[in-house]
PDB file of C-alpha atoms in Angstrom:
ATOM      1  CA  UNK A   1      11.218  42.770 -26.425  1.00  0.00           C
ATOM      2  CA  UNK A   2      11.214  39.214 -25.626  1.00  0.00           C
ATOM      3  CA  UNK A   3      10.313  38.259 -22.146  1.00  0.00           C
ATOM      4  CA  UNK A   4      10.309  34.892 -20.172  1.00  0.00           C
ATOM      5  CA  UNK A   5       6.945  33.908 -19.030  1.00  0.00           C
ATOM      6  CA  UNK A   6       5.783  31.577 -15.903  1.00  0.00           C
ATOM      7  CA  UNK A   7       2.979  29.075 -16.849  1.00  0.00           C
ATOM      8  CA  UNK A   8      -0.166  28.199 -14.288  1.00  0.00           C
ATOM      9  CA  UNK A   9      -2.137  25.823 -15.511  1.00  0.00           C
ATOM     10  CA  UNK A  10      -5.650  25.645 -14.467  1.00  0.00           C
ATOM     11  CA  UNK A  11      -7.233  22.042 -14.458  1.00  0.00           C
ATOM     12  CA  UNK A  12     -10.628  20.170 -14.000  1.00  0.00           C
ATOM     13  CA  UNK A  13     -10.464  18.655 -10.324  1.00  0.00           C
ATOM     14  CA  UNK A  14     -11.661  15.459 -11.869  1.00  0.00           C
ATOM     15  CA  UNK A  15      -8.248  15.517 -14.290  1.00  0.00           C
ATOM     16  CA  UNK A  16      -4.120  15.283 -13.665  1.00  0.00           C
ATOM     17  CA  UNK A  17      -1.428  16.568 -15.898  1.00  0.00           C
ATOM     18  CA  UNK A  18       1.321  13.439 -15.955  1.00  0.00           C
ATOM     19  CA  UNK A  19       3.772  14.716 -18.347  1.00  0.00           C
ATOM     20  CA  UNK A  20       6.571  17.553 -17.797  1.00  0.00           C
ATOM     21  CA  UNK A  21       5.155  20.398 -19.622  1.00  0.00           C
ATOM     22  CA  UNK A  22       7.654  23.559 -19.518  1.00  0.00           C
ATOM     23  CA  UNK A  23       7.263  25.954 -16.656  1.00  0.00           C
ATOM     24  CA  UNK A  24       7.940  29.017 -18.645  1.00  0.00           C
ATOM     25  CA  UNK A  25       8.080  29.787 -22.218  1.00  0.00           C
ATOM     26  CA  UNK A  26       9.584  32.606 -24.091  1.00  0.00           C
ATOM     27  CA  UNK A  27       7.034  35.670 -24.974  1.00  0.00           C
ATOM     28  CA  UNK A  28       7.762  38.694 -27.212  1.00  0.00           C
ATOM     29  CA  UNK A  29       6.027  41.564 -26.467  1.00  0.00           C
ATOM     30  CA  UNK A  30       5.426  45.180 -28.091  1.00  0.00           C
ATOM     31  CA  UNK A  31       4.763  48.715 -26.255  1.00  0.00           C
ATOM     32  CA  UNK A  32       6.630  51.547 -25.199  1.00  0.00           C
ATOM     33  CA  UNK A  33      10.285  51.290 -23.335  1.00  0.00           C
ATOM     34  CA  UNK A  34       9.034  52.635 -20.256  1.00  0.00           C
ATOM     35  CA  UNK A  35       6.507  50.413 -20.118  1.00  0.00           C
ATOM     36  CA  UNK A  36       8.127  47.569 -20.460  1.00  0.00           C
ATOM     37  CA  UNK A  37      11.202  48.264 -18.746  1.00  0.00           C
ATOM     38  CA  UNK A  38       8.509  48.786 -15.964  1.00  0.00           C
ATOM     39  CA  UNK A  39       7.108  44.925 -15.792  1.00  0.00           C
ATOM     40  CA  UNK A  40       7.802  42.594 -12.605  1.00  0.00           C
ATOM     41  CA  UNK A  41       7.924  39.077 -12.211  1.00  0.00           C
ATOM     42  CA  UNK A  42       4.129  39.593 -11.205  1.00  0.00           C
ATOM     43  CA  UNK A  43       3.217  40.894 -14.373  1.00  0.00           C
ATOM     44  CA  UNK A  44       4.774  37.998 -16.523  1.00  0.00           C
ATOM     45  CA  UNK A  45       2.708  35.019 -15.390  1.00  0.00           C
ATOM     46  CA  UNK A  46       0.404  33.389 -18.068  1.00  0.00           C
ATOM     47  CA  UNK A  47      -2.644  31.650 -17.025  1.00  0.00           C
ATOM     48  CA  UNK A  48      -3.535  28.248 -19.351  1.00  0.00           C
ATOM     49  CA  UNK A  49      -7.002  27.447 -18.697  1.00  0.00           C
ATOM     50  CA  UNK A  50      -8.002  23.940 -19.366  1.00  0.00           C
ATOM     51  CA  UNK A  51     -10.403  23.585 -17.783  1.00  0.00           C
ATOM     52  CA  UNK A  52     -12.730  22.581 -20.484  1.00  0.00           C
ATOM     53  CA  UNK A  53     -10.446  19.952 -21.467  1.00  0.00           C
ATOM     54  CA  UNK A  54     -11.055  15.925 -21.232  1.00  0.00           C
ATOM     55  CA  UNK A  55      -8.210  13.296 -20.490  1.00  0.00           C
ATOM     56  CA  UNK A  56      -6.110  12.235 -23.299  1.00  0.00           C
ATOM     57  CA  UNK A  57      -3.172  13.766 -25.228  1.00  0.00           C
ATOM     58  CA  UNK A  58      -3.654  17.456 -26.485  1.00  0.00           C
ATOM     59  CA  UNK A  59      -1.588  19.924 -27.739  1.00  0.00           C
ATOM     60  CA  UNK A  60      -2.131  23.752 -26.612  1.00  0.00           C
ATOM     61  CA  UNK A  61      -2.038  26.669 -28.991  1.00  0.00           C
ATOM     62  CA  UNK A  62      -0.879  29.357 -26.417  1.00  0.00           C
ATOM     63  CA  UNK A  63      -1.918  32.162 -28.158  1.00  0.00           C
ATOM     64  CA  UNK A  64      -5.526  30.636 -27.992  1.00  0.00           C
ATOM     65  CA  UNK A  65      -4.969  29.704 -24.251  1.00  0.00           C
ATOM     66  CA  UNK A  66      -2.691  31.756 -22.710  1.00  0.00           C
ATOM     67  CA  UNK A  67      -4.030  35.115 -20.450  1.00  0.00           C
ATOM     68  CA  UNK A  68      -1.123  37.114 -19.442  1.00  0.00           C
ATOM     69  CA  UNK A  69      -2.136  40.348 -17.662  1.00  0.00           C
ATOM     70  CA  UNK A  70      -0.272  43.392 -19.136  1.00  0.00           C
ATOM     71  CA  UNK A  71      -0.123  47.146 -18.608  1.00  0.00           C
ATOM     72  CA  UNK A  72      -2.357  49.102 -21.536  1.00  0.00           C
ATOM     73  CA  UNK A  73      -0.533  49.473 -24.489  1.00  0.00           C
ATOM     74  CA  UNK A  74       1.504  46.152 -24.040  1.00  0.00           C
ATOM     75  CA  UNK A  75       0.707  43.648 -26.237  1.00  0.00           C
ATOM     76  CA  UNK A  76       1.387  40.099 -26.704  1.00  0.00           C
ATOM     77  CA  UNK A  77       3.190  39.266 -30.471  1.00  0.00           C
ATOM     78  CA  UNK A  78       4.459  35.867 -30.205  1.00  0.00           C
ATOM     79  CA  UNK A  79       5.265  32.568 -28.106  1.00  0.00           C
ATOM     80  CA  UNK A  80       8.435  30.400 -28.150  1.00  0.00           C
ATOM     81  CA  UNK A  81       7.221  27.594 -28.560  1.00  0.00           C
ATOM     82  CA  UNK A  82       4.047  28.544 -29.680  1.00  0.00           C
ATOM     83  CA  UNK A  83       2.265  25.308 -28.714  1.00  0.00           C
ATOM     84  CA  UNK A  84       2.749  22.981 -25.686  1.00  0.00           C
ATOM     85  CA  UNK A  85       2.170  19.202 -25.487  1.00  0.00           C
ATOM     86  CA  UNK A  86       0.096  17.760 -22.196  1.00  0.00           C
ATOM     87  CA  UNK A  87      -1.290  14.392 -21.116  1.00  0.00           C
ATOM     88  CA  UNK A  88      -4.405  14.318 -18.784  1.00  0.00           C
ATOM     89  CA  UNK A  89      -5.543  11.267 -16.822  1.00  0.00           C
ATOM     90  CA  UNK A  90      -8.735  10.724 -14.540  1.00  0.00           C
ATOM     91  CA  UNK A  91      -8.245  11.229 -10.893  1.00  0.00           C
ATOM     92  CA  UNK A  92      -8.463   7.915  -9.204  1.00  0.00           C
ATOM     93  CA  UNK A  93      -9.070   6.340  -5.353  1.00  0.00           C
ATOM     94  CA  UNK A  94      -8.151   2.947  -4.743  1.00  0.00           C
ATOM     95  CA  UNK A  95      -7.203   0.870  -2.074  1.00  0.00           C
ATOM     96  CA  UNK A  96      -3.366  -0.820  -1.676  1.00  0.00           C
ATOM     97  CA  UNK A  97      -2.487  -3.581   0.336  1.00  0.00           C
ATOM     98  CA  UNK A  98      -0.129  -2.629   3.207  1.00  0.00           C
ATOM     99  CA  UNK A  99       3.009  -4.148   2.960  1.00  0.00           C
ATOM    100  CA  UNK A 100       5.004  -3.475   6.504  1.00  0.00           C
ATOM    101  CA  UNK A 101       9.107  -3.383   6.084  1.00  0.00           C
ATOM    102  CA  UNK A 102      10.934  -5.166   9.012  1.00  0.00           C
ATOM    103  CA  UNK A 103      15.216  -4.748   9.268  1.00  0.00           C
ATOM    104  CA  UNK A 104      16.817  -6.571  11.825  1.00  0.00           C
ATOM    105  CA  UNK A 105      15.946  -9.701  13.047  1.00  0.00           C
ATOM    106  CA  UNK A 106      15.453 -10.955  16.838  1.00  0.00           C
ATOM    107  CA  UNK A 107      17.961 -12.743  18.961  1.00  0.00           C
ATOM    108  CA  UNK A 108      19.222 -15.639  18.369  1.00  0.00           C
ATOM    109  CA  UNK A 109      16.127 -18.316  20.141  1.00  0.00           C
ATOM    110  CA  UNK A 110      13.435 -16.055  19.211  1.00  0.00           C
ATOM    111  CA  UNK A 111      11.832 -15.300  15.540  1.00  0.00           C
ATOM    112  CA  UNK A 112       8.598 -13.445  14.336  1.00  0.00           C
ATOM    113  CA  UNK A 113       5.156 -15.126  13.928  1.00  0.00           C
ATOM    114  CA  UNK A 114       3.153 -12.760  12.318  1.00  0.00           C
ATOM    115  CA  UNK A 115       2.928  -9.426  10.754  1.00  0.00           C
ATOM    116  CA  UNK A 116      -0.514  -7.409  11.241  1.00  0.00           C
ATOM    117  CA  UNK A 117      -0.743  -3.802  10.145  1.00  0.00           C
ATOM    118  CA  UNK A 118      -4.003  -2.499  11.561  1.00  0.00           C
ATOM    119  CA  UNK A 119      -5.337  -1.008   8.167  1.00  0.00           C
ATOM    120  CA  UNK A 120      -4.440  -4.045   5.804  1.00  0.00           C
ATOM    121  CA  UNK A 121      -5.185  -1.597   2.909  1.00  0.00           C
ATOM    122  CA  UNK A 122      -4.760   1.642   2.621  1.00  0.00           C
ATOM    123  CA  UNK A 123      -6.279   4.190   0.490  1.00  0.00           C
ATOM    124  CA  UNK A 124      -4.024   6.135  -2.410  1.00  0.00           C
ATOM    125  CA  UNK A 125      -5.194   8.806  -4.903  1.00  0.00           C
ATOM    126  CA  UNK A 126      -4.210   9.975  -8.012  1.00  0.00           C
ATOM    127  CA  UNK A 127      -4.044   9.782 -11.741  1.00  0.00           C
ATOM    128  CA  UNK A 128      -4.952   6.464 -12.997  1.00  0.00           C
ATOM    129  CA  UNK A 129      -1.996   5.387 -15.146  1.00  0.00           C
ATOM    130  CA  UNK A 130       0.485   5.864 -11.460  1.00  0.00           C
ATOM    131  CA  UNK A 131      -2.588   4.501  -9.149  1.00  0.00           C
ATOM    132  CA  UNK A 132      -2.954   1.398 -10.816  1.00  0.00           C
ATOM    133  CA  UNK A 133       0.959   0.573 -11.206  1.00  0.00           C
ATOM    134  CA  UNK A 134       0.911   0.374  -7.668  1.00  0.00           C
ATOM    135  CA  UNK A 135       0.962  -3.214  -6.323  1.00  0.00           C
ATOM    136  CA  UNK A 136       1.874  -2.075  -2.413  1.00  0.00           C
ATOM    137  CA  UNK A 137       2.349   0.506   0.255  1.00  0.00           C
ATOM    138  CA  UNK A 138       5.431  -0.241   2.482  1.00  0.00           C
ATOM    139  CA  UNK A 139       5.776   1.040   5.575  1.00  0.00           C
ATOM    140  CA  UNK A 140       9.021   2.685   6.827  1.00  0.00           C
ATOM    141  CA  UNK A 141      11.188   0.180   7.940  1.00  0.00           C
ATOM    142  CA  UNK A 142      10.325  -1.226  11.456  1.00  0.00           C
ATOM    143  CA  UNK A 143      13.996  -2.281  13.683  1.00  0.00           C
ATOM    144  CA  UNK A 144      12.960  -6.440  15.236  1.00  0.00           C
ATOM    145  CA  UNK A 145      16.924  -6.081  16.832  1.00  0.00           C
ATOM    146  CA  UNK A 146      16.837  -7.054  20.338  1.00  0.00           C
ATOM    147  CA  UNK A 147      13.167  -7.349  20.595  1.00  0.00           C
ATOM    148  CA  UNK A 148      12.545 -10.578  22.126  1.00  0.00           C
ATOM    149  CA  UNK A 149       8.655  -9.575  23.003  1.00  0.00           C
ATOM    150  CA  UNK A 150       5.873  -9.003  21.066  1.00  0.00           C
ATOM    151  CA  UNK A 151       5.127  -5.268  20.201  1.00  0.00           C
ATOM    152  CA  UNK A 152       3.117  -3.050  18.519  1.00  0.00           C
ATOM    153  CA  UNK A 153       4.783   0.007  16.526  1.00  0.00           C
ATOM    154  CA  UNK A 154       2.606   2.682  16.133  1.00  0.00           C
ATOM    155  CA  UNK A 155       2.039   5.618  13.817  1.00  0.00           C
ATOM    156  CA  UNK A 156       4.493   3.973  11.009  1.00  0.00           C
ATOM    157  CA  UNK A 157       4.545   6.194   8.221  1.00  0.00           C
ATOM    158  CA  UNK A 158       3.272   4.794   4.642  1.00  0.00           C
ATOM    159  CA  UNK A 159       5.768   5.298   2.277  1.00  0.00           C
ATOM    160  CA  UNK A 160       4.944   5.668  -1.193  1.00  0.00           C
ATOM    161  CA  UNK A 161       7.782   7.354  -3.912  1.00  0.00           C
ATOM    162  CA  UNK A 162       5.623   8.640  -6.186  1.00  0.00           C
ATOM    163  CA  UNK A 163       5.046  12.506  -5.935  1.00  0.00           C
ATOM    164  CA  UNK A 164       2.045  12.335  -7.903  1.00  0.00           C
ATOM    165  CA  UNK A 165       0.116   9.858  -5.383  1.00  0.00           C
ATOM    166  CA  UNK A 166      -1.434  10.691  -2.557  1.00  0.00           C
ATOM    167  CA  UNK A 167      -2.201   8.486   0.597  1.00  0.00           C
ATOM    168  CA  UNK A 168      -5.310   8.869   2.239  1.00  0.00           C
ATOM    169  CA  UNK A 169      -3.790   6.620   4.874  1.00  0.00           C
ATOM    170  CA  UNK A 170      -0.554   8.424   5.932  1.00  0.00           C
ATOM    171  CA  UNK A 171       0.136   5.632   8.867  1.00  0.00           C
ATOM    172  CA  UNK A 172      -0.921   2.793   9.939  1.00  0.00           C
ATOM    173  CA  UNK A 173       0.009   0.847  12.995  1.00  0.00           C
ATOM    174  CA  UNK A 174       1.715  -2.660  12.869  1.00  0.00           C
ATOM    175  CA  UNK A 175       1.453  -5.261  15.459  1.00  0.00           C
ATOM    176  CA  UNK A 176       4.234  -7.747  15.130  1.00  0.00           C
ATOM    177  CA  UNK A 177       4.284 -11.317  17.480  1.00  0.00           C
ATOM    178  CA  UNK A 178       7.482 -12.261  18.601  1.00  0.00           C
ATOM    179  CA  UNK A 179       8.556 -15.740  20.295  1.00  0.00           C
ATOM    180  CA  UNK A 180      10.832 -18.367  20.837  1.00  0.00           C
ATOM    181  CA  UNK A 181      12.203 -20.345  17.555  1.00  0.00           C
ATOM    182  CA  UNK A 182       9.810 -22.828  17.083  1.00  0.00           C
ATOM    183  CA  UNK A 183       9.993 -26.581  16.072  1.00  0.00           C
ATOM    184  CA  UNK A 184       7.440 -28.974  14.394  1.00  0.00           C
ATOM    185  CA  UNK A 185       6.556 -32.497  16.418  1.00  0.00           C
ATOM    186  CA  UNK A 186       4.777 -35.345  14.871  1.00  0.00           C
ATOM    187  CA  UNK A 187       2.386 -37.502  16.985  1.00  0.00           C
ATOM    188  CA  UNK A 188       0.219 -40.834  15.966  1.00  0.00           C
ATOM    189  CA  UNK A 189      -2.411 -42.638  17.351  1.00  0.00           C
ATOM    190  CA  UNK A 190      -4.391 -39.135  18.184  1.00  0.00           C
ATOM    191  CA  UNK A 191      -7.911 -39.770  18.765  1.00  0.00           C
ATOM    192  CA  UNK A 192     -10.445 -38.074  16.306  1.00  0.00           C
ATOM    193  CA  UNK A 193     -14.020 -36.781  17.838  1.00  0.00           C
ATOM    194  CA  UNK A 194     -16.669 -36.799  15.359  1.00  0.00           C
ATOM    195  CA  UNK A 195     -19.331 -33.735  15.401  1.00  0.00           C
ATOM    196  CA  UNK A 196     -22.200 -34.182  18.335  1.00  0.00           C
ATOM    197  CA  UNK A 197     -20.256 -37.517  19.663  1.00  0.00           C
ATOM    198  CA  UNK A 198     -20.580 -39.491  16.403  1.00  0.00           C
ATOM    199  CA  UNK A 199     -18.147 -42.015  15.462  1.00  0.00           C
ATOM    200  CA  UNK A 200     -15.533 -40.526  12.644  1.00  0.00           C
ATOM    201  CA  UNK A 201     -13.715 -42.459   9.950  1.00  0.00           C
ATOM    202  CA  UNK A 202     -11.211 -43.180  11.128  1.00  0.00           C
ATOM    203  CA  UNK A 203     -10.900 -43.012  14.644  1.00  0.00           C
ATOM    204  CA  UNK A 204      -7.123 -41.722  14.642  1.00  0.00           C
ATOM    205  CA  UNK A 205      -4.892 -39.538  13.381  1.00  0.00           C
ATOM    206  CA  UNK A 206      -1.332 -38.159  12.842  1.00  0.00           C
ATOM    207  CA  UNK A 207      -1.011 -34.570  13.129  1.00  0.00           C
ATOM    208  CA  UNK A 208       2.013 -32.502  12.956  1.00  0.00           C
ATOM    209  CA  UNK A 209       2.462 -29.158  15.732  1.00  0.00           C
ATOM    210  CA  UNK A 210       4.701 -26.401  15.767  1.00  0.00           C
ATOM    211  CA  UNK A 211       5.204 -24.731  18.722  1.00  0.00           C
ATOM    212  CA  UNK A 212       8.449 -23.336  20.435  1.00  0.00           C
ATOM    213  CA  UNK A 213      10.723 -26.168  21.760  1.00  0.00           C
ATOM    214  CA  UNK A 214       9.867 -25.974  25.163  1.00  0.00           C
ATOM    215  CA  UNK A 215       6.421 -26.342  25.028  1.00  0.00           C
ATOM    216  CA  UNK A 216       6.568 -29.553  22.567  1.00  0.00           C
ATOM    217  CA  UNK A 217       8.802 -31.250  25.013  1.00  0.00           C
ATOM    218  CA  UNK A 218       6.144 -31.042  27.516  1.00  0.00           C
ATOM    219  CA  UNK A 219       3.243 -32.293  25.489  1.00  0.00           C
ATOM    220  CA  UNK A 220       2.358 -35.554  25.374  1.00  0.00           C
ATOM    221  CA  UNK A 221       0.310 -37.629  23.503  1.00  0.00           C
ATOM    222  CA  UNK A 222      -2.056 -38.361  25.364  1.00  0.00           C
ATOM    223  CA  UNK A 223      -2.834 -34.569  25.713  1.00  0.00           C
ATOM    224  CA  UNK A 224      -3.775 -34.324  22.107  1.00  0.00           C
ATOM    225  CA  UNK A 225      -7.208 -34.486  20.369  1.00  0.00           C
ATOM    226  CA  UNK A 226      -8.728 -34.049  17.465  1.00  0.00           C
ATOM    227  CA  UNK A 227     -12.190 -32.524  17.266  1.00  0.00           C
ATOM    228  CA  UNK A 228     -14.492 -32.343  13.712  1.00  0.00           C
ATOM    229  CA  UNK A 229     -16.787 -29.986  13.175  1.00  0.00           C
ATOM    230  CA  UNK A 230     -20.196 -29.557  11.868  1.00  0.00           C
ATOM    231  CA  UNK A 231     -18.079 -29.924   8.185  1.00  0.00           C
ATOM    232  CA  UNK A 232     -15.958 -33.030   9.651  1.00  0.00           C
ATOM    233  CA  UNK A 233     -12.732 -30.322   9.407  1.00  0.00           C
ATOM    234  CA  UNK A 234     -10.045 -31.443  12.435  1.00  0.00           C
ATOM    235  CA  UNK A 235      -9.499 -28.643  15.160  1.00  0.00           C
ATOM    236  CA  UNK A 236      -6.982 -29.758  17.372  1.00  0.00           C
ATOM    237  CA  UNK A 237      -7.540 -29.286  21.365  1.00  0.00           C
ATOM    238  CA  UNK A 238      -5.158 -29.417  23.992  1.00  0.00           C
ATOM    239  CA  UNK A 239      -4.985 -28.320  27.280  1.00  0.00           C
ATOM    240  CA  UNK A 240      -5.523 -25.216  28.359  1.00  0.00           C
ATOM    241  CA  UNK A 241      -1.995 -24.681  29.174  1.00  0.00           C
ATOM    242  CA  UNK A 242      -1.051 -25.002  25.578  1.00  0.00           C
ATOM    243  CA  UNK A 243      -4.171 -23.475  24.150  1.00  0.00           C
ATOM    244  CA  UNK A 244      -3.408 -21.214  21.225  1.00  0.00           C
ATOM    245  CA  UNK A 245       0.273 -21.559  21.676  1.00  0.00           C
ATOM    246  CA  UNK A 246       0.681 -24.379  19.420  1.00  0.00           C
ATOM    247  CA  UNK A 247      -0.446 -24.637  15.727  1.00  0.00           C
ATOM    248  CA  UNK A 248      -1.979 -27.840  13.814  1.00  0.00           C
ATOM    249  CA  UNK A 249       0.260 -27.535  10.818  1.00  0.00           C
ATOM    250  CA  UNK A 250      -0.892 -31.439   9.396  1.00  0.00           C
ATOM    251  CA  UNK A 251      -2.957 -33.828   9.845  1.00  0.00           C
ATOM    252  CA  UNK A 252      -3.039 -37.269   7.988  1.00  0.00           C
ATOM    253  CA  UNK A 253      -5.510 -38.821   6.555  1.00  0.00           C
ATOM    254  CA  UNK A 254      -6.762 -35.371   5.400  1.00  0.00           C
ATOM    255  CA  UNK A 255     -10.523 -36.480   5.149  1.00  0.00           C
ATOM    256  CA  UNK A 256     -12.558 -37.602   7.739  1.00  0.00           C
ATOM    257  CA  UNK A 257     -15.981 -39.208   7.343  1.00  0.00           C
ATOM    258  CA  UNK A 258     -19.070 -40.404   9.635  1.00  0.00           C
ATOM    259  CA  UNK A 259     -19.416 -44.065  10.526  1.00  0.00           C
ATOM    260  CA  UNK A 260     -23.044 -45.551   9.443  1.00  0.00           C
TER     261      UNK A 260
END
């Protein structure tokens, strides 16, 4: 009689079937009528053990592979097909960078600054061929309508498509700055500070801030410095009422040397 058979295939941990191989196959099988007519669904299961196999493509003889446990006097005579085609890759970790998804946008005045997920990679698993098509992780989407605050969503799911990958990171948090729209401001004439009070080259400087609106109207030039460091790069200091509220976007001439 001719039977339909469940496969289980039995891999190394190290290895991942990738292709579609068939889930059952067709299996004709010899005994007595009671017998047979006596089988259950537990009884027609075939075991493939490939264990001993190394990635790559192969092609499985099932009536070298295949252990189906049968009654006595039941017999295995054929399979349909009689040989199954599977692909193996290596099992693979490897880190993704985070990529968080934002819909919405904030009121009108306000816009986003920055975008930090607290794990700016995450770690994925799985065969090597889907591991290293992956060029991101995005996040489920995070809503920025109405916010007009920074905030800090938390436990946002990874989410990755691909059945055959698993994240290692399920969720990350993401902490996303929110402010009013900002505006960019150009001052000259800004005094440069050489490293340890030595005299730079040159002695001014036009720099260009961004900032929100309100706090640009209220800075003045006289306000502004520029200070070199060790490696004569400008870092711009203001008062402390603007401190790390306004960014040095420019500043011209980009090079700054000592006097001698």
């Amino acid at each position: 009689t001719d039977v339909n058979v469940q496969l289980n295939f039995v891999r190394p941990q190290a290895l991942e079937i990738i292709n579609e191989p068939p889930k059952s196959v067709d299996v004709t099988l010899t005994g007595s009528r009671g017998k047979l007519d006596g089988l259950s669904a537990l009884d027609l299961v075939a075991t493939i053990d490939i264990t001993d196999q190394r990635a790559g493509e192969r092609m499985l003889r099932l009536s070298d592979r295949a252990q189906i446990h049968l009654p006595h006097g039941v017999k295995v005579e054929g399979f349909l097909p009689g040989a199954i085609p599977i692909r193996l890759e290596p099992i693979v970790e490897s880190e993704v960078k985070t990529e968080p998804r934002l819909e919405g946008e904030p009121p009108n005045g306000y816009e986003v600054y920055s975008v930090t997920p607290s794990l700016p990679t995450v770690t994925v698993r799985g065969p090597a061929g889907h591991v290293n098509a992956l060029e991101k992780a995005p996040t489920e989407t995070i809503s920025l309508a109405g916010q007009k605050a920074s905030f800090t969503a938390t436990n946002v799911s990874n989410d990755i498509s691909d059945p055959k990958v698993d994240l290692l990171d399920p969720a990350v948090d993401v902490q996303i700055e929110i402010g009013e729209r900002r505006a960019e401001r150009s001052f000259s004439d800004v005094p440069v500070v050489g490293p340890s009070g030595t005299e730079p080259v040159p002695r001014t400087a036009t720099v260009n801030i961004v900032g929100p609106s309100k706090l640009l109207d209220q800075l003045k030039g006289n306000d502004i410095k520029i200070v070199l460091n060790a490696a004569l790069e400008p870092q711009l200091e203001l008062p402390p009422a603007f401190d790390g509220k306004l960014i040095l976007k420019s500043v011209n001439p980009g090079k700054f040397t000592e006097a001698k």
